[in-house]
Coordinates of C-alpha atoms and ligand atoms in Angstrom, one line a residue:
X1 CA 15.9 -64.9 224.7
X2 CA 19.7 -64.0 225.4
X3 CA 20.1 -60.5 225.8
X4 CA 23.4 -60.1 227.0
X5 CA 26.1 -61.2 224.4
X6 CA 23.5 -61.8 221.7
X7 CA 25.0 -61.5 218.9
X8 CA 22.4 -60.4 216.8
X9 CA 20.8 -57.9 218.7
X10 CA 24.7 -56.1 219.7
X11 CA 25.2 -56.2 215.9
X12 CA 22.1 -54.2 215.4
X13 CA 22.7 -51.5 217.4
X14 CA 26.6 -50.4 216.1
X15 CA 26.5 -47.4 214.6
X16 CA 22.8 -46.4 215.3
X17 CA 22.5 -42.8 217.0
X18 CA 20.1 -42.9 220.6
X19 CA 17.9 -40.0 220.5
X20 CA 15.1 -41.3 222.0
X21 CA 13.8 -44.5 223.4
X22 CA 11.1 -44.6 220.7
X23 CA 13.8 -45.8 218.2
X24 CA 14.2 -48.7 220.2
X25 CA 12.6 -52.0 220.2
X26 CA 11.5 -53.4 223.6
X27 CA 14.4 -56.1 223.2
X28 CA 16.8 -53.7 222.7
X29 CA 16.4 -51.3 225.5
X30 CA 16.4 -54.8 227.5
X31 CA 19.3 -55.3 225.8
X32 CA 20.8 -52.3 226.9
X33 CA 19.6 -52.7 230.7
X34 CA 21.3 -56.1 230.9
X35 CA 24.5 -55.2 229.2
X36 CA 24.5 -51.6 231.9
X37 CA 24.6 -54.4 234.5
X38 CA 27.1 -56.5 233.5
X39 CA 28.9 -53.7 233.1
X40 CA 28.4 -52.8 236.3
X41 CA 29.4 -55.6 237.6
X42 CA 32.9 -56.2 235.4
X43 CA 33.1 -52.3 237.3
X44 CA 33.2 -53.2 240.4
X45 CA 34.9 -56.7 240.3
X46 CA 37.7 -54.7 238.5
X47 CA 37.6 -55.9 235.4
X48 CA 39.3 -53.9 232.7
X49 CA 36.9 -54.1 229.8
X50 CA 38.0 -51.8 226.6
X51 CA 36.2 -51.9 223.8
X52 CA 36.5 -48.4 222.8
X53 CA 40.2 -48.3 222.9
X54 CA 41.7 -45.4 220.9
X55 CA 38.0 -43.7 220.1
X56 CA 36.9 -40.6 221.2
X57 CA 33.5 -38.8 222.3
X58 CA 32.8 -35.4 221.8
X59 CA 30.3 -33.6 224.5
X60 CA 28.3 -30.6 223.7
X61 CA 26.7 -28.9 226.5
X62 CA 24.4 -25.8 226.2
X63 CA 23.3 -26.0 229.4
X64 CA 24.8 -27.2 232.7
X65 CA 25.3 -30.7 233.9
X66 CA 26.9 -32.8 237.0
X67 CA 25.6 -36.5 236.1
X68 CA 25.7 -36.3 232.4
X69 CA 29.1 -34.4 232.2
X70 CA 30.7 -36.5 234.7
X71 CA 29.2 -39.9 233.9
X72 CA 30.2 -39.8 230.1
X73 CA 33.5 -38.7 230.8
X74 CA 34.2 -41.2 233.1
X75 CA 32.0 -43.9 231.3
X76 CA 34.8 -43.1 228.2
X77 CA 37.7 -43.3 229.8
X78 CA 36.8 -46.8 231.4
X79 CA 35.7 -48.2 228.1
X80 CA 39.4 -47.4 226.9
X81 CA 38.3 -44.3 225.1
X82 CA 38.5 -40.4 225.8
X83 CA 36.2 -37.4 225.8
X84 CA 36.0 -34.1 225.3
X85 CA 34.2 -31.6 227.1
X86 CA 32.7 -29.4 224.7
X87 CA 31.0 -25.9 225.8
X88 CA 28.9 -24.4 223.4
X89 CA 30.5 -21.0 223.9
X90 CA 33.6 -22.2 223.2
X91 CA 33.1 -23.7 220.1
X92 CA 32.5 -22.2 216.8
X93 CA 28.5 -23.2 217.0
X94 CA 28.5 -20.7 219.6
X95 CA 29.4 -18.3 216.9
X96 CA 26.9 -19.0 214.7
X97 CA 28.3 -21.7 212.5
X98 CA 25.3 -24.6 211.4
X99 CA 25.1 -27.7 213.2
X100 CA 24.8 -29.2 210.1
X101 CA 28.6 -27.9 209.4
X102 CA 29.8 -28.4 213.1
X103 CA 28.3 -32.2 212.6
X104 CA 30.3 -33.1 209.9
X105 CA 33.4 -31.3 210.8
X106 CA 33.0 -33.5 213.9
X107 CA 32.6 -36.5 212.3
X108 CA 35.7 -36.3 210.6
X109 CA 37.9 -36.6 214.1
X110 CA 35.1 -38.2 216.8
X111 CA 33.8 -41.5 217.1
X112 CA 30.3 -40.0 218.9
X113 CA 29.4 -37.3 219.5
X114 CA 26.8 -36.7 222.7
X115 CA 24.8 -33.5 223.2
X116 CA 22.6 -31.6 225.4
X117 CA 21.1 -28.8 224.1
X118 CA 17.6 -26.7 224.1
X119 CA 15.7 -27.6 220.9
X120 CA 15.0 -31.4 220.1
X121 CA 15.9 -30.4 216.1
X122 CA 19.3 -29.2 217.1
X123 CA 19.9 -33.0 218.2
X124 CA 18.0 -34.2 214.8
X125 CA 19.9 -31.5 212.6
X126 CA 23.2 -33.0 214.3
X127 CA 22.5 -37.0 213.7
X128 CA 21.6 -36.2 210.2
X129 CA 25.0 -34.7 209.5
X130 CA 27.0 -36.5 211.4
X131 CA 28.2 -39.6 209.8
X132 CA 29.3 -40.9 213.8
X133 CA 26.4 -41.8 216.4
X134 CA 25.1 -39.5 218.2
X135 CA 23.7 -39.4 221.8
X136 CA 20.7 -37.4 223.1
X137 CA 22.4 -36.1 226.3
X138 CA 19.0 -34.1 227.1
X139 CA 16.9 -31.8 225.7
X140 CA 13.6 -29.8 226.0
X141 CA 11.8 -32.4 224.8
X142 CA 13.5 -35.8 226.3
X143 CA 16.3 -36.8 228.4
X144 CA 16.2 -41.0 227.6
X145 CA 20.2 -41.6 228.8
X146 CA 18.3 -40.4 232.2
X147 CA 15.2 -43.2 231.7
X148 CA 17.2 -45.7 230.4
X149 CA 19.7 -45.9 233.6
X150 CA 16.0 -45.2 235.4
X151 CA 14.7 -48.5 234.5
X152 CA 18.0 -50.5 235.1
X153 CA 17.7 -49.2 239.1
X154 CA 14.2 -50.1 239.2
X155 CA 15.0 -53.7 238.2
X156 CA 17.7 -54.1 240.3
X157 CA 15.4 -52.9 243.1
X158 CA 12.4 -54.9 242.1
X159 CA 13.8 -57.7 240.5
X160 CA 11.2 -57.0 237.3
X161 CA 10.3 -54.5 235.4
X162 CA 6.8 -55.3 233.3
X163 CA 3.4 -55.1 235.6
X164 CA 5.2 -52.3 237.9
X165 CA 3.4 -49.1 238.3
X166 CA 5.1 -45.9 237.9
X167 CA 3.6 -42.2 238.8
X168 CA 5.2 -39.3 238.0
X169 CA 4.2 -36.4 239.9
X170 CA 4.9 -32.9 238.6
X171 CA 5.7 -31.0 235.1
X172 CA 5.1 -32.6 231.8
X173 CA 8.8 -31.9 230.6
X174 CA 11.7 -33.7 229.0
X175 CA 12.1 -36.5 232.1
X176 CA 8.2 -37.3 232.5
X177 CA 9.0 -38.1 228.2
X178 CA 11.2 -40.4 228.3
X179 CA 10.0 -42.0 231.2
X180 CA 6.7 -42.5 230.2
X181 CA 8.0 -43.8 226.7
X182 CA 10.2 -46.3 228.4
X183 CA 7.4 -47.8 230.9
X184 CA 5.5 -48.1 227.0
X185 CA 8.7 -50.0 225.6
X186 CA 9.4 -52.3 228.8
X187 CA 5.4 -53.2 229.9
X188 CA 5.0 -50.9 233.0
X189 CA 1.9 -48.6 234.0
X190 CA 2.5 -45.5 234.0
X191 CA 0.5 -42.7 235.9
X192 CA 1.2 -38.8 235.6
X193 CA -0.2 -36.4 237.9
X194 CA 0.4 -32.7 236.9
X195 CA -1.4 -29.3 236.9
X196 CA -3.7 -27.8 234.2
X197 CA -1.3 -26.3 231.3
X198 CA 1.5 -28.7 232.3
X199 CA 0.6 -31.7 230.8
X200 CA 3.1 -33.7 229.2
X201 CA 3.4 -33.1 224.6
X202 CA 0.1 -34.7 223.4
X203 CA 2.3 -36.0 220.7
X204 CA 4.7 -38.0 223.3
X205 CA 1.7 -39.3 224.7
X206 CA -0.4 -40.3 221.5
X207 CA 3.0 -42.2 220.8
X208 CA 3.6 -43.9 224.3
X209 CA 0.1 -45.1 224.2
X210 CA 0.8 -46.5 220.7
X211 CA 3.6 -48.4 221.9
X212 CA 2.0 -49.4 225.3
X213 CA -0.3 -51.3 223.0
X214 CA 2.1 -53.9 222.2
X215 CA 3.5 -54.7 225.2
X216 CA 0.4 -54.7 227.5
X217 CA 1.3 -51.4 229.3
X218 CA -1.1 -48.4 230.0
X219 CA -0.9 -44.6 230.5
X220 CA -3.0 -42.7 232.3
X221 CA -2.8 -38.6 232.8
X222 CA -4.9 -36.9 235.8
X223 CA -4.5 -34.1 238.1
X224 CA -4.6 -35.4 241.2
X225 CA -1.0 -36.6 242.4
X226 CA -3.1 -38.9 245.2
X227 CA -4.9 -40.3 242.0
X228 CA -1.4 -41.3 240.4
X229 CA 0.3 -42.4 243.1
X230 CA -2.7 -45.2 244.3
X231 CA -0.6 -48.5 244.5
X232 CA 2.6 -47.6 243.2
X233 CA 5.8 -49.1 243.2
X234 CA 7.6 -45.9 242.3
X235 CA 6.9 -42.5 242.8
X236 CA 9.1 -40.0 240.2
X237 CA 9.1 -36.4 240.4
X238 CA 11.4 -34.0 239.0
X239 CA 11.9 -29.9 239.1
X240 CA 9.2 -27.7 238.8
X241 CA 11.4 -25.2 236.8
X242 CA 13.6 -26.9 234.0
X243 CA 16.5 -25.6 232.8
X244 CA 15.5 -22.5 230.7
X245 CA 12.4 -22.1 232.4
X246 CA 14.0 -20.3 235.4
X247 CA 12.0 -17.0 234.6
X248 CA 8.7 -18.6 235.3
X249 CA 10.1 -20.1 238.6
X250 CA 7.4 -17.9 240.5
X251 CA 4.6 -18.9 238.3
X252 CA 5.4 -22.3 238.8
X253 CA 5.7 -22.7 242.6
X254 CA 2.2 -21.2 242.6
X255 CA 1.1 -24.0 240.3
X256 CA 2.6 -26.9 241.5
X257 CA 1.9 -26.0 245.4
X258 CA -0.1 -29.0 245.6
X259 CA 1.9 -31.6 243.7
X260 CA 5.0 -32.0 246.3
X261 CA 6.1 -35.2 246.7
X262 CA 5.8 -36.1 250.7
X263 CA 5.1 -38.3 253.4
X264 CA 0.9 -37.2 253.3
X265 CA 0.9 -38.8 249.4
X266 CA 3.8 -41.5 249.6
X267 CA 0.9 -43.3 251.9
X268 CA -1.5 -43.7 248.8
X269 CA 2.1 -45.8 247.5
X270 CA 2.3 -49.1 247.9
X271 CA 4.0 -49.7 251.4
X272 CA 7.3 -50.8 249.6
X273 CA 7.3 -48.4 247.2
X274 CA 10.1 -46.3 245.7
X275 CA 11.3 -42.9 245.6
X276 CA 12.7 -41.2 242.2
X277 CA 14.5 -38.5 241.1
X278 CA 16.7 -37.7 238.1
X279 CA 18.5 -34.8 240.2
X280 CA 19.6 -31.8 240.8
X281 CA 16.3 -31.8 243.2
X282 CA 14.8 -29.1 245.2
X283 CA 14.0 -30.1 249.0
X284 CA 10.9 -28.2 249.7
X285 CA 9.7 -27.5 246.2
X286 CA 9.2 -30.6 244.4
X287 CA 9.9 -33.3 247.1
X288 CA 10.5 -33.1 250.8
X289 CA 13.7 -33.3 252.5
X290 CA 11.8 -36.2 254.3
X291 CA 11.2 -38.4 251.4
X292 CA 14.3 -37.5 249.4
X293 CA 16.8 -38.3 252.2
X294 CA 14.4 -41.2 253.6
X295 CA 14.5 -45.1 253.6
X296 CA 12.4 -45.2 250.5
X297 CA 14.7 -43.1 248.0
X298 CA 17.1 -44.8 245.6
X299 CA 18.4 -41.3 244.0
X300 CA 22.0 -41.8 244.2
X301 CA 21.7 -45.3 242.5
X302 CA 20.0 -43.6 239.8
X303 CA 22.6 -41.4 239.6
X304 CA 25.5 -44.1 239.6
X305 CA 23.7 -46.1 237.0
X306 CA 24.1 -43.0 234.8
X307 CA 27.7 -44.4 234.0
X308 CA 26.7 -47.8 233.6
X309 CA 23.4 -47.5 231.8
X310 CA 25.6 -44.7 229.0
X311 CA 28.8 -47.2 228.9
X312 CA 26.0 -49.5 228.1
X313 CA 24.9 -47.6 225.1
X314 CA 28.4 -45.9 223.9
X315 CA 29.9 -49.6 223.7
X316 CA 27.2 -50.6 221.6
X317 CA 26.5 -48.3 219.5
X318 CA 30.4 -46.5 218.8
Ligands
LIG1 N1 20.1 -35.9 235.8 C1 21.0 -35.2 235.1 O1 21.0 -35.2 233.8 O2 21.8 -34.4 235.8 P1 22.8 -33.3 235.2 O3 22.0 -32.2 234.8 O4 23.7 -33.0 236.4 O5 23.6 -33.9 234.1
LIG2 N1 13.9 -31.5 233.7 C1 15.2 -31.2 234.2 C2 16.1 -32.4 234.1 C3 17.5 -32.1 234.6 C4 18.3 -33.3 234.5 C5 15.7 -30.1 233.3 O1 15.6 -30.1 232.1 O2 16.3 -29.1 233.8

């Protein structure tokens, strides 16, 4: 099949809001993946490509962000568009006005609107009254601008995405969600390792494995990080302490002691396997300074492919 420049499948996408990679089809997050890059590509060739000329993305943040601020900005501005950086303190939704209102207020000068927030139903409540897309910039419950780039850097690493095994090693939060819903959607194993009362939603999962179904894939959960990370191809981890969760930093560390990511596990990994890490990281908690900085460690292409991977999905879908 043609995924880049098919018709069909591009035509299908415009105006649809991306809120989590469950509302896509296989083909379509393929579709996605290959468009992120040839986009990439026309980037660094310096080819001006413009399709969003004259539109404009709003960006609500409730929480802090380098990658996601950055990239989407950026991401705009090359695609011939503009965006606006929107804190929630200094908008009116701050104040208590609905997001039902702020949506379609919003909608009336925006051509998307991108947010990261707490609560997965403010991101619902927010694509149900705005009459624009809107983009799932991260929240408590998923963060699939994040996976999608993810899988785009594994392919260009691997050459193939479908038979790869992933482990994640760590907390069951909003990363481990997507990612485990993506491997489901593109045909790769997927292994989680984390500790008891840490497991990743049982509803995410029922759904993954639902979807894993159909494209050959499989999910399994355990508790031992040696366990998932037996013969994989890339090893994932992420913060022990989302954002929000800082209180129960303390807790955590004594929780997660055993599931750091570093040189003793990374040899139950294949022997060409691949490091992972949606950033900010913390050397010393979640992952050593050893394997983060080492040979192995594609973080900063993750990263990059942020901008790629999100002009990907803006020029589609706005
Ligand atoms: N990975 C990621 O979303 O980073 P930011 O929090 O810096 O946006
Ligand atoms: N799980 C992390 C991801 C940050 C990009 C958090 O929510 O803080």
């Amino acid at each position: 099949m043609k995924l880049v420049g098919n018709e069909e499948l591009a035509h299908g996408l415009k105006g649809r809001d991306f809120l989590a990679l469950v509302d896509y089809t296989p083909e379509e997050i393929q579709y996605l993946i290959n468009y992120a890059i040839e986009l990439k590509r026309k980037n660094k060739a310096g080819e001006v490509y413009q399709p969003l000329r004259g539109k404009s993305l709003g960006m609500i943040f409730e929480k802090s962000s380098t990658r996601t601020r950055v990239s989407f900005e950026v991401g705009m501005y090359q695609l011939g568009g503009q965006a606006l950086f929107l804190s929630k303190n200094d908008i009116q939704l701050g104040r208590g006005e609905t997001v039902w209102d702020t949506a379609q207020t919003m909608s009336r000068y925006l051509d998307g609107i991108m947010i990261r927030t707490f609560g997965h139903k403010n991101v619902v409540e927010l694509a149900r009254g705005a009459t624009v897309p809107v983009i799932n910039g991260l929240t408590d419950l998923s963060h699939p601008c994040q996976a999608l780039a993810d899988y785009q850097t594994v392919l260009e690493h691997k050459g193939k995405l479908s038979g790869l095994k992933v482990a994640y090693v760590g907390d069951g939060n909003n990363m481990v969600h997507s990612l485990m819903m993506g491997a489901a959607k593109l045909g790769i194993h997927f292994s989680v390792a984390s500790p008891e009362g840490y497991d990743p939603d049982p509803e995410v999962v029922e759904l993954t494995r639902e979807n894993a179904k159909k494209t050959g894939a499989s999910l399994t959960l355990c508790r031992d990080p040696k366990e998932a990370v037996a013969d994989a191809d890339v090893v994932y981890t992420d913060v022990w302490a989302s954002m929000g969760f800082e209180a129960e930093q303390q807790k955590r560390e004594l929780a997660f002691a055993s599931y750091q990511v570093n040189d003793e596990l990374m040899k139950y990994a294949k022997k060409d396997y691949l490091f992972m890490h949606c950033l900010p990281a913390h050397r010393g908690e979640e992952v050593s300074a050893e394997v983060i900085d080492g040979a192995h460690s594609i973080v900063f292409d993750q990263a990059e492919n942020r901008l790629h991977a999100q002009k990907a999905v803006m020029a589609a879908i706005m």
